[in-house]
CSV table of C-alpha atoms and ligand atoms in Angstrom, one decimal:
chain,number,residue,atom,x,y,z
A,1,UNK,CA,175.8,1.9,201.4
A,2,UNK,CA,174.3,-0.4,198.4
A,3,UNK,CA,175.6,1.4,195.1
A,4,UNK,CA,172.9,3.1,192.6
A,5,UNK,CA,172.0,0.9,190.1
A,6,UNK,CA,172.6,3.8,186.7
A,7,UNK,CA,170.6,3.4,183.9
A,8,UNK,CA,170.9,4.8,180.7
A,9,UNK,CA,167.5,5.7,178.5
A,10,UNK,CA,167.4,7.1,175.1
A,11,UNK,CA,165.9,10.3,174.7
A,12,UNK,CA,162.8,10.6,172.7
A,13,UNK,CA,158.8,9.5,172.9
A,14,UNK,CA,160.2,6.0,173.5
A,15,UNK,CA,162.2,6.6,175.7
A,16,UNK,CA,159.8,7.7,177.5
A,17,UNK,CA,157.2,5.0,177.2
A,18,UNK,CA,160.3,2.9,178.0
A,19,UNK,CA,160.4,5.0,181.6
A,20,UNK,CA,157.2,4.2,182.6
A,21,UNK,CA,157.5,0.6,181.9
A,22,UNK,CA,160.3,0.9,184.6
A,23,UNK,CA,158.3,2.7,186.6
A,24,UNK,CA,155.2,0.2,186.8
A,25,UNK,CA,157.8,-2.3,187.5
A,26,UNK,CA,158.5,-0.1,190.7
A,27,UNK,CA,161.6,1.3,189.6
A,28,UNK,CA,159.9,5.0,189.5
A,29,UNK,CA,161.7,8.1,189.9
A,30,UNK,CA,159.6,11.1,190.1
A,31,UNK,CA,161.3,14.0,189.3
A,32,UNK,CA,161.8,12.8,185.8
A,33,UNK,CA,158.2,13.6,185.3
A,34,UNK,CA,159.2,17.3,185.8
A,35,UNK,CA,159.3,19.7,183.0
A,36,UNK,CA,163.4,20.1,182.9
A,37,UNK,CA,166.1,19.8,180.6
A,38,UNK,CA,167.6,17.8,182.9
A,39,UNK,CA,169.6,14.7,182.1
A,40,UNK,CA,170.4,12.9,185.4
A,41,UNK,CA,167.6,11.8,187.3
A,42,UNK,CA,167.8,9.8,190.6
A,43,UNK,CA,165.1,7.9,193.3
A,44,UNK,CA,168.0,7.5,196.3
A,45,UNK,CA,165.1,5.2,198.4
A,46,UNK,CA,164.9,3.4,195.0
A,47,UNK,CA,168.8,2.9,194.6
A,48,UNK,CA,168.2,3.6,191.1
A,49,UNK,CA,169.8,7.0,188.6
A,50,UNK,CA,168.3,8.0,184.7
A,51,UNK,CA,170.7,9.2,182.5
A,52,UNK,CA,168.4,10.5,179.2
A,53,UNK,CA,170.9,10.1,176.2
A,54,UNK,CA,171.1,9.4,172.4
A,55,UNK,CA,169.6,6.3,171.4
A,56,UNK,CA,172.3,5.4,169.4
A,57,UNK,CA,174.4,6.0,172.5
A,58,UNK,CA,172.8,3.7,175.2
A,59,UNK,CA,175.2,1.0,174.2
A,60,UNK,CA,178.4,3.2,174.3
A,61,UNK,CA,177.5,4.5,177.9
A,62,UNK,CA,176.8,0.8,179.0
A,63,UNK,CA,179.5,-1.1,177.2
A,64,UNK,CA,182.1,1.2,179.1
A,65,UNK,CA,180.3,1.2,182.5
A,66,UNK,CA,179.2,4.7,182.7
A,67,UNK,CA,175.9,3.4,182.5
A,68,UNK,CA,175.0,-0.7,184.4
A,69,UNK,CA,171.8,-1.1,182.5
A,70,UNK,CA,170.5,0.4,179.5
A,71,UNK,CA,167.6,0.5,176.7
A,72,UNK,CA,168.4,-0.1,172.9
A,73,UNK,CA,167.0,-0.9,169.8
A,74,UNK,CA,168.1,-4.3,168.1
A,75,UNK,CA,169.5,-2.5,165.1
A,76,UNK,CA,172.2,-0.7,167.5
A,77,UNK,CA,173.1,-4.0,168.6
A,78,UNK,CA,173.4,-6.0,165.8
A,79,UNK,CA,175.6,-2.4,163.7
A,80,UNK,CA,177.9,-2.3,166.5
A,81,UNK,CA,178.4,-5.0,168.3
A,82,UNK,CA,178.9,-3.5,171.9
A,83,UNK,CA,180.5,-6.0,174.2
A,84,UNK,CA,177.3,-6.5,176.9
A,85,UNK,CA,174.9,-8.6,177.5
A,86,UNK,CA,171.5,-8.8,176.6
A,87,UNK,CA,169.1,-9.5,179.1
A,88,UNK,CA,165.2,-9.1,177.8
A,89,UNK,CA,163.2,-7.9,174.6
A,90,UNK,CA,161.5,-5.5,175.8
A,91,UNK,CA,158.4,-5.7,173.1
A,92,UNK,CA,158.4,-1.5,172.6
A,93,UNK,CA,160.0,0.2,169.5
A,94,UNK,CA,159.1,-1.9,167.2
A,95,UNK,CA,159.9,-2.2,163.6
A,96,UNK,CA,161.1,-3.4,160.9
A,97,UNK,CA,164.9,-3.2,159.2
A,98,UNK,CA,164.3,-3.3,155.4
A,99,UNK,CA,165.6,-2.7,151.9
A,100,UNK,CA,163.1,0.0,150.3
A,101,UNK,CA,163.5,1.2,146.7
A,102,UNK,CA,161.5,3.2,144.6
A,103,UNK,CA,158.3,1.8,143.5
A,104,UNK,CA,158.9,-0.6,140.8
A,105,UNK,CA,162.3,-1.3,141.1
A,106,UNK,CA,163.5,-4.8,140.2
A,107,UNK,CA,167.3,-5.7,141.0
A,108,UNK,CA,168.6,-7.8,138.3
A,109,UNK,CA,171.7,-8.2,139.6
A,110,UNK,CA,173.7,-6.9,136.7
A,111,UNK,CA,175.6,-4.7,138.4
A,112,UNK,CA,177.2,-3.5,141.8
A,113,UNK,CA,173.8,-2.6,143.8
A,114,UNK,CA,174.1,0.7,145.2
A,115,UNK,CA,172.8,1.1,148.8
A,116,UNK,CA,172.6,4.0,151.2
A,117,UNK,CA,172.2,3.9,154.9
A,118,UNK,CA,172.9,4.3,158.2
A,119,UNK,CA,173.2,0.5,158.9
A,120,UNK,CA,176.4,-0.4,157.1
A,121,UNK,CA,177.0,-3.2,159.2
A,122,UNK,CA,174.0,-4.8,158.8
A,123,UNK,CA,173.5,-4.1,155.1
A,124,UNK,CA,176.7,-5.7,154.2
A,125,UNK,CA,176.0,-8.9,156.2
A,126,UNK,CA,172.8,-9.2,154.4
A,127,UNK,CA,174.0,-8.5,151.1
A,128,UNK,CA,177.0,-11.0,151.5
A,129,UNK,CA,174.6,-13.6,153.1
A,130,UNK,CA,173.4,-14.3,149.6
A,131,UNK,CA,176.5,-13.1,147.3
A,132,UNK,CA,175.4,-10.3,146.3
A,133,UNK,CA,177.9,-7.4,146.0
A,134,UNK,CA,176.9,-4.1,147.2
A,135,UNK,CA,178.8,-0.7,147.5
A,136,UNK,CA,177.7,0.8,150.7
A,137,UNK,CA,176.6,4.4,151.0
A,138,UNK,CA,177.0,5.4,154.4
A,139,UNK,CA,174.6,8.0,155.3
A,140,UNK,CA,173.7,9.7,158.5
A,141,UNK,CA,170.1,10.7,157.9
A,142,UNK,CA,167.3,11.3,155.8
A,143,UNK,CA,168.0,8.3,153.7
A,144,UNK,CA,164.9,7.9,151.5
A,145,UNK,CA,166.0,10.8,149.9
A,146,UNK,CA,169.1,9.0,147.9
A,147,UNK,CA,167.3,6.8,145.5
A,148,UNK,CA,164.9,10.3,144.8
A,149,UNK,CA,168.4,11.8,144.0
A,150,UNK,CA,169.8,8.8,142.1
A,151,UNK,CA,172.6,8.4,144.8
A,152,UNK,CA,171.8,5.0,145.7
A,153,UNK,CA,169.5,1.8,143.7
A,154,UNK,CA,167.7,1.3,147.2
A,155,UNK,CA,168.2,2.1,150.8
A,156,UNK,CA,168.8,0.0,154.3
A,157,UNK,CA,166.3,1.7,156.9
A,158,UNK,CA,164.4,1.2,159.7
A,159,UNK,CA,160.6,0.8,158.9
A,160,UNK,CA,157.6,1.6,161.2
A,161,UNK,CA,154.5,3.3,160.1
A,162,UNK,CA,155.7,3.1,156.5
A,163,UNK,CA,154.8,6.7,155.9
A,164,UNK,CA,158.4,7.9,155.5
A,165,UNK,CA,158.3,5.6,152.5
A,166,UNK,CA,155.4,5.6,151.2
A,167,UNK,CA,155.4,10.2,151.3
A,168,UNK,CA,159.1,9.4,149.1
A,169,UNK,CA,157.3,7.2,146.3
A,170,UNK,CA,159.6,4.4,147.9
A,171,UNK,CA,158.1,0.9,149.2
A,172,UNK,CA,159.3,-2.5,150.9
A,173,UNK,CA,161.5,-4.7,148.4
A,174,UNK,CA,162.4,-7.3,151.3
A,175,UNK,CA,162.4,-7.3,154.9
A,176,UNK,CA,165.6,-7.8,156.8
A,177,UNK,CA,164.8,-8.2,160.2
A,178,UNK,CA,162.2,-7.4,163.0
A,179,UNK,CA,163.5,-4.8,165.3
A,180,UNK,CA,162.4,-3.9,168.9
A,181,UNK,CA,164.2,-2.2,172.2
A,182,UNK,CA,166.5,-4.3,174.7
A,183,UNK,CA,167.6,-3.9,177.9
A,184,UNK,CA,171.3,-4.6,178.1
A,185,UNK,CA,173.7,-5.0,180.4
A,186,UNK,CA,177.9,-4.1,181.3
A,187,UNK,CA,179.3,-7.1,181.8
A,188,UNK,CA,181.5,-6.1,184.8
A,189,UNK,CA,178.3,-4.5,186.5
A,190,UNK,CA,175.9,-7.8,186.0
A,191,UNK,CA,178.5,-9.9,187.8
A,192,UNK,CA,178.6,-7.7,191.0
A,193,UNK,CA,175.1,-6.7,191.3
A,194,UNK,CA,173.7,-9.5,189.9
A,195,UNK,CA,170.6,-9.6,192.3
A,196,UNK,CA,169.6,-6.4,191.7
A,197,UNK,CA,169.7,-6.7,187.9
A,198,UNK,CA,167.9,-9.8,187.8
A,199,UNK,CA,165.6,-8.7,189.8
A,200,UNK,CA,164.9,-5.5,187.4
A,201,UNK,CA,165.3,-8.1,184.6
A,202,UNK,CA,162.7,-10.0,185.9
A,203,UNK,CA,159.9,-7.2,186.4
A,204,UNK,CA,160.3,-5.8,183.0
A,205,UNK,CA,160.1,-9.4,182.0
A,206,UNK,CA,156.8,-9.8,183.7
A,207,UNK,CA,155.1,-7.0,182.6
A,208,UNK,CA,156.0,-7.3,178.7
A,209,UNK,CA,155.9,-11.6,178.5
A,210,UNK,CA,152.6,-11.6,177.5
A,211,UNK,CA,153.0,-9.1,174.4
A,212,UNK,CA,153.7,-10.2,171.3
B,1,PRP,C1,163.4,6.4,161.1
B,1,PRP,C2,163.8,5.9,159.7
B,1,PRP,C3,162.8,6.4,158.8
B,1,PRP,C4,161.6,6.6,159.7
B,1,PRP,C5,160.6,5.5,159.4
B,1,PRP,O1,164.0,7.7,161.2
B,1,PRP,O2,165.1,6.3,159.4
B,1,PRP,O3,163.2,7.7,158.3
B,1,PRP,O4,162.0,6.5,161.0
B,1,PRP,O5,159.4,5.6,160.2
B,1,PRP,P1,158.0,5.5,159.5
B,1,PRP,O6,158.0,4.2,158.8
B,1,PRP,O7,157.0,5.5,160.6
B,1,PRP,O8,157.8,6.6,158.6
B,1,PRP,P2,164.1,8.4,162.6
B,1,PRP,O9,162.7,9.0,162.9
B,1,PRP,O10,164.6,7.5,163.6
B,1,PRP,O11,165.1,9.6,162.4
B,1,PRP,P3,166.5,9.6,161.7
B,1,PRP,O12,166.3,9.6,160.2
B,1,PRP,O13,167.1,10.9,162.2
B,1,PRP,O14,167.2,8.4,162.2
């Protein structure tokens, strides 16, 4: 019998969305659509198994094979690293990874620039890009409250609406990166069911090539 192809999904309204994009590429699973607290979800005609977990798990589950496929933002990739592959922008989750500060502020690089976030990774390979040295405040949540608090000069963090910010009397001071969710891939599990995941590959790819 041809093995289920498991697929990990974060939990959330976008993960969600991200589900019915699978769906309308005719990888639908109908019980998920039930009210449930449910995490496991499979379609046996379909081959295919939902696993609804933390977003900043997907990668963990898939980089270790629990999961063959899985959805993640860019900024989990790029703090962690997992060993998998990449196989499609997906064109959902967008946003933006950016250095906010209180309104006003101007770095003049006199001293060691204080930064909170949950994106230590990525805010010391930014910082070191252009020499500048930075002590990292690794925070878990609620970030835009350290600057209010005079823990940190500026903070790291994902930007979408801008209304986090903008209700904190924080704004934009540069823009680090766009961000946006990926489907990835274990390594082991492309190589032996390569057909399968290409083919999934390729009918996500053909419903989101057109967006920007
Ligand atoms: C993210 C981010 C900001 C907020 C930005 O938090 O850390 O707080 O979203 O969105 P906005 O620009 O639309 O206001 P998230 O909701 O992921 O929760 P978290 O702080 O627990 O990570």
């Amino acid at each position: 019998m041809e093995r289920f192809l498991n697929v990990a999904l974060p939990k959330g309204r976008l993960g969600e969305k991200i589900y019915d994009l699978f769906e309308r590429a005719g990888y639908g699973c109908p019980s998920i659509k039930e009210e449930s607290r449910r995490l496991v979800f499979e379609n046996g005609e379909r081959g295919v198994r939902y696993f609804w977990v933390k977003p900043s798990d997907v990668a963990i589950y898939v980089e270790r094979g629990a999961a063959d496929v899985g959805v993640a933002g860019k900024d989990i990739l790029l703090e962690y690293r997992p060993d998998v592959y990449e196989l499609a922008d997906l064109k959902m989750g967008k946003c933006r990874m950016a250095v906010a500060a209180p309104k006003g502020f101007r770095d003049d690089g006199s001293t060691t620039l204080r930064v909170a976030t949950k994106f230590s990774r990525i805010a010391k390979d930014f910082y070191s890009s252009r020499g500048r040295d930075i002590d990292v405040i690794h925070l878990n949540g609620s970030i835009e409250i350290a600057p209010i608090l005079g823990l940190s000069d500026v903070i790291v963090d994902i930007v979408e609406t801008g209304t986090t910010l903008r209700e904190n009397d924080l704004e934009v001071v540069e823009e680090i990166l766009p961000i946006s969710a990926r489907l990835i891939s274990n390594k082991a599990s492309f190589r032996f069911m390569t057909d399968k995941i290409g083919a999934l590959t390729n009918a996500l790819k053909d419903l989101t090539e057109g967006e920007k």
